[in-house]
Short mmCIF file of C-alpha atoms in Angstrom, two decimals:
data_model
loop_
_atom_site.label_atom_id
_atom_site.label_comp_id
_atom_site.label_asym_id
_atom_site.label_seq_id
_atom_site.Cartn_x
_atom_site.Cartn_y
_atom_site.Cartn_z
CA MET A 1 -9.30 -28.63 -11.33
CA ALA A 2 -9.36 -32.31 -10.12
CA GLU A 3 -11.58 -33.44 -12.80
CA TYR A 4 -8.95 -32.33 -15.30
CA TRP A 5 -6.14 -34.34 -13.88
CA ARG A 6 -8.26 -37.49 -13.80
CA GLY A 7 -9.32 -36.93 -17.71
CA GLU A 8 -12.95 -36.62 -17.00
CA ILE A 9 -12.98 -32.75 -18.67
CA THR A 10 -10.52 -31.28 -21.22
CA LEU A 11 -8.23 -28.36 -20.82
CA ARG A 12 -10.78 -26.03 -23.03
CA LYS A 13 -13.53 -26.97 -20.47
CA LEU A 14 -11.28 -26.30 -17.50
CA ARG A 15 -10.51 -22.71 -19.07
CA VAL A 16 -14.07 -22.16 -19.89
CA LEU A 17 -14.93 -22.68 -16.55
CA VAL A 18 -11.96 -20.61 -14.81
CA GLU A 19 -12.81 -17.63 -17.14
CA GLY A 20 -16.58 -18.00 -15.87
CA LEU A 21 -15.60 -17.42 -12.38
CA PRO A 22 -16.86 -14.42 -10.55
CA PRO A 23 -14.69 -11.47 -10.11
CA THR A 24 -15.52 -11.26 -6.61
CA GLY A 25 -14.90 -14.71 -5.61
CA ALA A 26 -12.32 -16.56 -3.58
CA VAL A 27 -9.93 -17.25 -6.25
CA ALA A 28 -9.68 -13.49 -7.31
CA ARG A 29 -9.39 -12.34 -3.81
CA ALA A 30 -6.69 -14.59 -3.12
CA ALA A 31 -5.01 -13.52 -6.54
CA ALA A 32 -5.46 -9.50 -5.46
CA GLY A 33 -4.83 -10.29 -2.21
CA HIS A 34 -8.23 -8.06 -1.19
CA ALA A 35 -11.85 -8.09 -1.76
CA LEU A 36 -11.75 -4.57 -3.25
CA GLY A 37 -13.12 -4.07 -6.71
CA TYR A 38 -12.83 -1.13 -9.19
CA GLY A 39 -16.19 0.44 -7.51
CA ASP A 40 -14.62 0.41 -3.93
CA PHE A 41 -11.50 2.16 -5.14
CA ARG A 42 -13.35 4.63 -7.27
CA MET A 43 -15.50 5.49 -3.90
CA ALA A 44 -12.23 5.90 -2.22
CA ASP A 45 -11.14 8.17 -4.38
CA MET A 46 -14.26 9.97 -4.37
CA VAL A 47 -13.98 10.49 -0.62
CA ASP A 48 -10.37 11.74 -0.62
CA LEU A 49 -11.43 14.29 -3.37
CA MET A 50 -14.24 15.64 -1.21
CA GLY A 51 -12.28 15.67 1.72
CA GLN A 52 -9.78 18.21 -0.18
CA LEU A 53 -12.73 20.15 -1.33
CA VAL A 54 -14.50 20.98 1.73
CA THR A 55 -10.94 21.71 3.39
CA ASP A 56 -10.13 23.97 0.37
CA PHE A 57 -13.45 25.60 0.95
CA ARG A 58 -13.14 26.30 4.64
CA ASN A 59 -9.67 27.32 4.02
CA ALA A 60 -10.89 29.90 1.57
CA ASN A 61 -13.65 31.18 4.13
CA ARG A 62 -11.55 31.22 7.20
CA ALA A 63 -10.84 33.95 9.35
CA GLU A 64 -7.32 35.83 8.06
CA LYS A 65 -5.88 35.21 11.54
CA SER A 66 -7.10 31.63 12.30
CA PRO A 67 -4.53 28.89 10.57
CA PRO A 68 -5.18 26.85 7.69
CA GLN A 69 -6.80 23.47 8.07
CA GLN A 70 -4.54 20.63 6.87
CA TYR A 71 -5.78 18.06 4.18
CA PRO A 72 -7.46 14.97 6.08
CA GLU A 73 -5.53 11.42 5.53
CA PRO A 74 -6.57 9.53 2.32
CA VAL A 75 -8.78 6.76 2.80
CA TRP A 76 -6.80 3.11 3.74
CA ARG A 77 -6.52 1.19 0.37
CA PRO A 78 -4.55 -2.10 -0.05
CA GLU A 79 -1.11 -1.95 -1.67
CA PRO A 80 0.38 -4.82 -3.95
CA LYS A 81 2.91 -7.06 -2.41
CA SER A 82 5.58 -5.48 -4.66
CA ALA A 83 4.55 -2.05 -3.30
CA GLN A 84 5.08 -3.65 0.34
CA LYS A 85 8.11 -4.96 -0.13
CA LYS A 86 9.51 -1.75 -1.21
CA ARG A 87 8.56 -0.05 1.55
CA LYS A 88 10.07 -2.44 3.81
CA ASN A 89 13.32 -2.54 2.04
CA LYS A 90 13.24 1.38 1.86
CA ALA A 91 13.08 1.46 5.70
CA ARG A 92 15.52 -1.11 6.31
CA LYS A 93 18.02 0.68 3.67
CA GLU A 94 17.20 3.92 5.82
CA ALA A 95 17.61 2.18 9.36
CA THR A 96 21.07 0.90 8.23
CA GLU A 97 22.39 4.34 6.92
CA ALA A 98 21.39 5.96 9.97
CA ARG A 99 22.98 3.19 12.26
CA SER A 100 26.28 3.44 10.27
CA GLY A 101 26.05 7.53 10.61
CA TYR A 102 25.08 7.04 14.26
CA LEU A 103 28.30 4.90 14.53
CA ARG A 104 30.54 7.34 12.51
CA ILE A 105 29.48 10.02 14.93
CA VAL A 106 30.31 7.95 17.69
CA ALA A 107 33.78 6.94 16.47
CA GLN A 108 34.66 10.76 16.11
CA VAL A 109 33.40 12.32 19.06
CA THR A 110 34.40 9.29 21.45
CA PRO A 111 37.03 7.17 20.11
CA GLN A 112 36.96 4.97 22.77
CA TYR A 113 33.51 3.81 22.44
CA ALA A 114 33.95 3.08 18.53
CA GLU A 115 33.09 -0.25 17.29
CA LYS A 116 36.23 -2.21 16.46
CA GLY A 117 35.57 -4.07 13.24
#
């Protein structure tokens, strides 16, 4: 990048160099936020499916009086930052709604403890 700003290489040469970076390199990891590739995600999907198939098989062949097994937890996968933000915003909104509901109940049941505001 410094060579481009010093005028030692052209923009076309810089583009060729950037396009030639490996898909598992440091730049790709920084852009994606994780080091997992397509094959890693496929492997995680296969592990999840195998766990579900084994659970289905065990439930189909269990004793009638025994309780069914629960599906296993899915394998961890990184989530995009936008999904993390949405999850945090949703949790914050639910906490705010729960708090306002609690305060409403407190105000109805015990008016002396209701927040003045």
